[in-house]
Amino acid sequence: MSQIESYEPEFVRQYLQQQPATGHAPVSIHWQHETRRSLLLNDYHSCEAVLGKAEAFHLRMEMTEADGSADSLAVNIQVLNQAALDIATLPDISNELRLYALGVMLSCAQKTPDDLEAIKALPAQLAAHASSGTLQTMFEQLPALHNTQRQLITRLGSLSFEWDNLVDCPRKLTLPLQINLLSLQDGNSEALMQKQLLDSWETHSHQAFITIPWVWTYYLVYRLYHDTFPQHQNLTLLEVYLELVSDYFLLRSLFSFWMMDGSALTNEQTYSLFSVYEAWRLAYPEERLALHHPALGDELLTAFSLLTR
């Protein structure tokens, strides 16, 4: 039988060392050309392993026997996945700008889906635009369309989060109450809340994650690696992209809520809130899909509107 590459990140090894008996088993994502070991982020310890250590994504590669029953992955998706990972790790730019660059890459790739060499060249081109400041200028010229931001913030109040799984702290009691009230907002309240959340993020986020500055980048890299982004059985490339950006926006909104009243945010609380969101995302796919479907318009423009102030 033929041999294929098998990848195991450091976060899987750390998780097994720390949770050998009580934890969930790692998962293996099998394709005909490779296997990836990973974790589901629907519990605290998995989130701590993936997001809590600087070396979490150090990869160990071994050769293993191919699984004849595994699905094949289109070559252009393989190329797009590697390009997406390259873009998500561009240095010295914000995660909003990384996500914007990812959307630009997918938009370009859609125009020439069979030109694999052109797709492979896109990360280097976008890196050059990032270094020159051109990418930032393009991002700043995006129109400020806030309706989708306000609608998603309001929808947070009706999502089926398991708040009992938060670590014990004062915000465990008050945060769910604030979130649940969002579904009662009118248009003026939506606009005010959107501004307050953006202000909260800009005021508090740097200090909140100062000991784990990589945490949001690692979340994006995890999603690209674990999901073999942008492969999907039912959604188009840009619909998958919109879902990723929406997850980033909703998570950022939850953290902005947490910090809005000046509450401190420990690393333990950070991993806990990520795990609550991820548990909802995995357990309620229909609820998540309904955030945008049906009645989708321009997925790329909608996603970009979630990244702008």
Tab-separated table of C-alpha atoms in Angstrom:
chain	number	residue	atom	x	y	z
A	1	MET	CA	0.000	0.000	0.000
A	2	SER	CA	1.237	3.534	-0.755
A	3	GLN	CA	2.593	5.841	1.941
A	4	ILE	CA	1.159	9.272	2.723
A	5	GLU	CA	2.150	12.086	5.083
A	6	SER	CA	0.627	12.174	8.571
A	7	TYR	CA	0.754	15.425	10.558
A	8	GLU	CA	0.477	15.782	14.336
A	9	PRO	CA	0.695	19.250	15.937
A	10	GLU	CA	2.333	19.776	19.305
A	11	PHE	CA	-1.072	20.638	20.797
A	12	VAL	CA	-2.227	17.034	20.326
A	13	ARG	CA	0.827	15.668	22.152
A	14	GLN	CA	0.467	18.186	24.981
A	15	TYR	CA	-3.213	17.393	25.365
A	16	LEU	CA	-2.563	13.663	25.615
A	17	GLN	CA	0.151	14.211	28.216
A	18	GLN	CA	-2.059	16.421	30.378
A	19	GLN	CA	-5.403	14.637	29.867
A	20	PRO	CA	-4.546	10.977	29.261
A	21	ALA	CA	-7.530	9.461	31.096
A	22	THR	CA	-10.395	11.942	31.303
A	23	GLY	CA	-10.011	13.876	28.074
A	24	HIS	CA	-11.596	13.335	24.691
A	25	ALA	CA	-9.655	11.334	22.125
A	26	PRO	CA	-7.956	13.341	19.384
A	27	VAL	CA	-9.520	13.152	15.946
A	28	SER	CA	-7.874	12.167	12.688
A	29	ILE	CA	-8.847	13.912	9.460
A	30	HIS	CA	-8.219	11.435	6.670
A	31	TRP	CA	-7.711	12.301	3.023
A	32	GLN	CA	-6.296	10.060	0.337
A	33	HIS	CA	-3.153	12.206	0.166
A	34	GLU	CA	-2.573	12.918	3.886
A	35	THR	CA	-3.815	12.556	7.464
A	36	ARG	CA	-4.078	15.330	10.058
A	37	ARG	CA	-4.336	14.795	13.816
A	38	SER	CA	-6.345	17.402	15.676
A	39	LEU	CA	-8.696	18.180	18.574
A	40	LEU	CA	-12.242	19.452	18.817
A	41	LEU	CA	-12.340	22.778	20.665
A	42	ASN	CA	-15.607	22.047	22.474
A	43	ASP	CA	-14.057	21.677	25.934
A	44	TYR	CA	-11.774	23.786	28.088
A	45	HIS	CA	-8.693	21.544	28.029
A	46	SER	CA	-8.689	21.261	24.235
A	47	CYS	CA	-8.838	25.039	23.904
A	48	GLU	CA	-6.024	25.429	26.409
A	49	ALA	CA	-3.869	22.965	24.439
A	50	VAL	CA	-4.505	24.613	21.056
A	51	LEU	CA	-4.513	28.273	22.116
A	52	GLY	CA	-2.396	28.419	25.238
A	53	LYS	CA	1.160	27.588	24.163
A	54	ALA	CA	3.393	29.365	21.671
A	55	GLU	CA	4.671	26.043	20.322
A	56	ALA	CA	1.193	24.517	19.867
A	57	PHE	CA	1.415	24.356	16.070
A	58	HIS	CA	4.842	22.814	15.747
A	59	LEU	CA	4.128	19.935	13.358
A	60	ARG	CA	5.569	16.449	13.465
A	61	MET	CA	5.353	14.631	10.149
A	62	GLU	CA	5.543	10.873	9.674
A	63	MET	CA	4.808	8.582	6.780
A	64	THR	CA	1.871	6.220	7.207
A	65	GLU	CA	-0.105	3.823	5.058
A	66	ALA	CA	-2.811	5.401	2.939
A	67	ASP	CA	-6.441	4.782	3.868
A	68	GLY	CA	-8.120	3.398	0.778
A	69	SER	CA	-11.564	4.359	2.094
A	70	ALA	CA	-10.679	8.027	2.665
A	71	ASP	CA	-12.169	10.772	0.533
A	72	SER	CA	-10.076	12.457	-2.113
A	73	LEU	CA	-9.461	16.183	-1.876
A	74	ALA	CA	-9.404	18.224	-5.070
A	75	VAL	CA	-5.928	19.483	-5.921
A	76	ASN	CA	-7.097	23.092	-6.137
A	77	ILE	CA	-8.504	22.826	-2.570
A	78	GLN	CA	-5.159	21.442	-1.382
A	79	VAL	CA	-3.420	24.443	-2.956
A	80	LEU	CA	-5.981	26.880	-1.523
A	81	ASN	CA	-5.612	25.385	1.953
A	82	GLN	CA	-1.845	25.895	1.933
A	83	ALA	CA	-2.266	29.409	0.544
A	84	ALA	CA	-4.808	30.194	3.277
A	85	LEU	CA	-2.408	28.983	5.985
A	86	ASP	CA	0.366	31.144	4.506
A	87	ILE	CA	-1.895	34.194	4.573
A	88	ALA	CA	-3.156	33.541	8.116
A	89	THR	CA	0.429	33.653	9.371
A	90	LEU	CA	1.548	36.830	7.596
A	91	PRO	CA	3.619	38.731	10.176
A	92	ASP	CA	3.022	42.134	11.731
A	93	ILE	CA	-0.566	42.679	10.599
A	94	SER	CA	-3.891	42.432	12.419
A	95	ASN	CA	-6.118	39.382	12.190
A	96	GLU	CA	-8.781	41.525	10.545
A	97	LEU	CA	-6.263	42.337	7.820
A	98	ARG	CA	-5.287	38.655	7.521
A	99	LEU	CA	-8.945	37.745	7.049
A	100	TYR	CA	-9.344	40.509	4.486
A	101	ALA	CA	-6.294	39.192	2.591
A	102	LEU	CA	-7.791	35.699	2.742
A	103	GLY	CA	-10.965	36.997	1.098
A	104	VAL	CA	-8.972	38.776	-1.598
A	105	MET	CA	-7.077	35.542	-2.275
A	106	LEU	CA	-10.272	33.494	-2.587
A	107	SER	CA	-11.860	36.093	-4.852
A	108	CYS	CA	-8.829	35.995	-7.163
A	109	ALA	CA	-8.686	32.189	-7.057
A	110	GLN	CA	-12.324	31.924	-8.095
A	111	LYS	CA	-11.544	33.750	-11.330
A	112	THR	CA	-8.817	31.264	-12.330
A	113	PRO	CA	-9.653	28.051	-10.416
A	114	ASP	CA	-7.526	25.828	-12.666
A	115	ASP	CA	-4.408	28.015	-12.643
A	116	LEU	CA	-2.724	26.425	-9.632
A	117	GLU	CA	0.559	28.270	-10.127
A	118	ALA	CA	-1.282	31.603	-10.006
A	119	ILE	CA	-3.013	30.563	-6.770
A	120	LYS	CA	0.292	29.450	-5.242
A	121	ALA	CA	1.758	32.881	-6.028
A	122	LEU	CA	-1.020	34.836	-4.302
A	123	PRO	CA	0.296	34.619	-0.688
A	124	ALA	CA	3.662	36.113	-1.698
A	125	GLN	CA	1.908	38.872	-3.644
A	126	LEU	CA	-0.339	39.685	-0.687
A	127	ALA	CA	2.667	39.592	1.665
A	128	ALA	CA	4.339	42.211	-0.537
A	129	HIS	CA	1.178	44.341	-0.455
A	130	ALA	CA	1.101	43.988	3.338
A	131	SER	CA	4.747	45.078	3.672
A	132	SER	CA	4.232	48.098	1.415
A	133	GLY	CA	1.069	49.225	3.204
A	134	THR	CA	-1.047	48.739	0.086
A	135	LEU	CA	-3.139	46.024	1.718
A	136	GLN	CA	-3.947	48.288	4.671
A	137	THR	CA	-4.905	51.106	2.304
A	138	MET	CA	-7.231	48.792	0.355
A	139	PHE	CA	-8.780	47.605	3.617
A	140	GLU	CA	-9.371	51.148	4.844
A	141	GLN	CA	-11.152	51.986	1.603
A	142	LEU	CA	-13.826	49.346	2.141
A	143	PRO	CA	-17.298	50.847	2.596
A	144	ALA	CA	-18.532	50.958	6.191
A	145	LEU	CA	-21.638	48.736	6.004
A	146	HIS	CA	-22.810	48.015	9.531
A	147	ASN	CA	-26.166	46.278	9.086
A	148	THR	CA	-24.701	42.756	9.145
A	149	GLN	CA	-22.626	43.537	12.237
A	150	ARG	CA	-25.698	44.820	14.062
A	151	GLN	CA	-27.850	41.891	12.997
A	152	LEU	CA	-25.282	39.326	14.175
A	153	ILE	CA	-24.799	41.093	17.516
A	154	THR	CA	-28.552	41.013	18.067
A	155	ARG	CA	-28.700	37.340	17.065
A	156	LEU	CA	-26.217	36.497	19.840
A	157	GLY	CA	-29.142	36.869	22.243
A	158	SER	CA	-30.994	33.898	20.748
A	159	LEU	CA	-28.135	31.409	20.287
A	160	SER	CA	-28.052	28.231	22.393
A	161	PHE	CA	-24.820	28.714	24.322
A	162	GLU	CA	-24.184	26.426	27.307
A	163	TRP	CA	-23.204	29.155	29.749
A	164	ASP	CA	-22.968	26.674	32.629
A	165	ASN	CA	-19.714	25.441	31.085
A	166	LEU	CA	-17.946	28.744	31.703
A	167	VAL	CA	-15.357	28.658	34.473
A	168	ASP	CA	-16.646	29.969	37.785
A	169	CYS	CA	-16.276	33.750	38.041
A	170	PRO	CA	-18.581	36.772	38.505
A	171	ARG	CA	-19.061	37.197	34.741
A	172	LYS	CA	-20.487	33.679	34.525
A	173	LEU	CA	-23.681	35.082	36.046
A	174	THR	CA	-23.873	38.525	34.429
A	175	LEU	CA	-22.652	37.872	30.869
A	176	PRO	CA	-25.536	35.522	29.887
A	177	LEU	CA	-28.072	38.040	31.163
A	178	GLN	CA	-26.559	40.803	29.037
A	179	ILE	CA	-26.366	38.568	25.969
A	180	ASN	CA	-29.965	37.363	26.323
A	181	LEU	CA	-31.244	40.956	26.364
A	182	LEU	CA	-29.800	41.589	22.925
A	183	SER	CA	-32.767	39.957	21.208
A	184	LEU	CA	-34.975	42.790	22.544
A	185	GLN	CA	-33.019	45.589	20.852
A	186	ASP	CA	-34.476	48.080	18.402
A	187	GLY	CA	-32.534	49.747	15.581
A	188	ASN	CA	-31.146	52.573	17.718
A	189	SER	CA	-30.024	50.147	20.395
A	190	GLU	CA	-28.306	47.959	17.792
A	191	ALA	CA	-26.274	50.896	16.501
A	192	LEU	CA	-25.275	51.966	20.010
A	193	MET	CA	-24.314	48.439	21.034
A	194	GLN	CA	-22.212	47.958	17.918
A	195	LYS	CA	-20.224	51.111	18.712
A	196	GLN	CA	-19.816	50.139	22.375
A	197	LEU	CA	-18.486	46.712	21.444
A	198	LEU	CA	-15.999	48.136	18.945
A	199	ASP	CA	-14.837	50.656	21.545
A	200	SER	CA	-14.500	47.889	24.134
A	201	TRP	CA	-12.374	45.793	21.777
A	202	GLU	CA	-10.087	48.670	20.857
A	203	THR	CA	-9.716	49.751	24.491
A	204	HIS	CA	-9.210	46.434	26.260
A	205	SER	CA	-8.193	43.669	23.845
A	206	HIS	CA	-4.432	44.291	23.762
A	207	GLN	CA	-4.079	44.168	27.530
A	208	ALA	CA	-6.488	41.232	27.879
A	209	PHE	CA	-4.375	38.907	25.707
A	210	ILE	CA	-0.941	40.306	26.514
A	211	THR	CA	0.414	36.995	27.862
A	212	ILE	CA	-1.038	34.984	24.950
A	213	PRO	CA	-0.749	37.454	22.045
A	214	TRP	CA	-0.999	34.650	19.506
A	215	VAL	CA	-4.404	33.382	20.675
A	216	TRP	CA	-6.570	34.852	17.869
A	217	THR	CA	-4.096	33.999	15.130
A	218	TYR	CA	-3.904	30.439	16.466
A	219	TYR	CA	-7.691	30.175	16.406
A	220	LEU	CA	-7.701	31.148	12.722
A	221	VAL	CA	-4.839	28.761	11.908
A	222	TYR	CA	-6.630	25.975	13.779
A	223	ARG	CA	-9.796	26.498	11.752
A	224	LEU	CA	-7.894	26.432	8.459
A	225	TYR	CA	-5.947	23.324	9.485
A	226	HIS	CA	-8.764	21.393	11.157
A	227	ASP	CA	-11.425	22.181	8.532
A	228	THR	CA	-9.026	21.819	5.580
A	229	PHE	CA	-10.393	25.242	4.614
A	230	PRO	CA	-12.060	26.006	2.227
A	231	GLN	CA	-13.306	22.475	1.481
A	232	HIS	CA	-16.999	21.897	2.207
A	233	GLN	CA	-19.564	19.418	0.954
A	234	ASN	CA	-22.368	21.927	0.484
A	235	LEU	CA	-21.096	25.512	0.565
A	236	THR	CA	-19.197	27.550	-2.021
A	237	LEU	CA	-15.721	28.932	-1.326
A	238	LEU	CA	-17.059	32.352	-0.407
A	239	GLU	CA	-19.868	30.948	1.753
A	240	VAL	CA	-17.265	28.998	3.742
A	241	TYR	CA	-15.210	32.187	4.010
A	242	LEU	CA	-18.240	34.136	5.284
A	243	GLU	CA	-18.854	31.518	7.960
A	244	LEU	CA	-15.244	31.764	9.154
A	245	VAL	CA	-15.370	35.553	9.304
A	246	SER	CA	-18.738	35.401	11.085
A	247	ASP	CA	-17.290	33.079	13.726
A	248	TYR	CA	-14.391	35.457	14.250
A	249	PHE	CA	-16.772	38.423	14.537
A	250	LEU	CA	-19.159	36.688	16.951
A	251	LEU	CA	-16.317	35.468	19.154
A	252	ARG	CA	-14.759	38.916	19.198
A	253	SER	CA	-18.167	40.356	20.143
A	254	LEU	CA	-18.482	37.923	23.066
A	255	PHE	CA	-15.073	38.930	24.370
A	256	SER	CA	-15.933	42.611	23.869
A	257	PHE	CA	-19.074	42.078	25.950
A	258	TRP	CA	-17.011	40.440	28.670
A	259	MET	CA	-14.615	43.398	28.862
A	260	MET	CA	-17.168	46.169	28.293
A	261	ASP	CA	-17.827	46.741	32.009
A	262	GLY	CA	-14.121	46.731	32.796
A	263	SER	CA	-14.023	43.106	33.926
A	264	ALA	CA	-10.604	41.481	33.818
A	265	LEU	CA	-10.100	38.531	31.502
A	266	THR	CA	-7.775	35.762	32.629
A	267	ASN	CA	-6.253	33.175	30.316
A	268	GLU	CA	-8.473	30.518	31.907
A	269	GLN	CA	-11.574	32.580	31.167
A	270	THR	CA	-10.352	33.091	27.595
A	271	TYR	CA	-10.050	29.348	26.934
A	272	SER	CA	-13.416	28.785	28.605
A	273	LEU	CA	-15.253	31.331	26.451
A	274	PHE	CA	-13.673	29.938	23.276
A	275	SER	CA	-14.815	26.446	24.305
A	276	VAL	CA	-18.404	27.589	24.941
A	277	TYR	CA	-18.560	29.151	21.485
A	278	GLU	CA	-16.985	26.150	19.765
A	279	ALA	CA	-19.294	23.720	21.588
A	280	TRP	CA	-22.268	25.723	20.257
A	281	ARG	CA	-20.810	25.860	16.739
A	282	LEU	CA	-20.419	22.086	16.606
A	283	ALA	CA	-23.683	21.195	18.364
A	284	TYR	CA	-26.027	23.582	16.524
A	285	PRO	CA	-25.007	23.652	12.831
A	286	GLU	CA	-28.515	24.576	11.663
A	287	GLU	CA	-28.681	27.510	14.068
A	288	ARG	CA	-25.302	28.677	12.875
A	289	LEU	CA	-26.187	28.283	9.201
A	290	ALA	CA	-29.361	30.300	9.735
A	291	LEU	CA	-27.309	33.353	10.701
A	292	HIS	CA	-26.856	34.032	6.976
A	293	HIS	CA	-28.928	31.477	5.093
A	294	PRO	CA	-31.251	31.848	3.291
A	295	ALA	CA	-31.280	35.321	1.687
A	296	LEU	CA	-27.533	35.592	1.167
A	297	GLY	CA	-26.404	38.440	-1.009
A	298	ASP	CA	-22.771	39.129	-1.832
A	299	GLU	CA	-20.867	36.801	0.522
A	300	LEU	CA	-17.526	38.549	0.006
A	301	LEU	CA	-18.888	42.034	0.667
A	302	THR	CA	-20.892	40.738	3.640
A	303	ALA	CA	-17.775	39.151	5.134
A	304	PHE	CA	-15.708	42.302	4.559
A	305	SER	CA	-18.406	44.363	6.297
A	306	LEU	CA	-17.817	42.287	9.462
A	307	LEU	CA	-14.149	43.273	9.505
A	308	THR	CA	-14.483	47.051	9.223
A	309	ARG	CA	-15.198	49.654	11.872
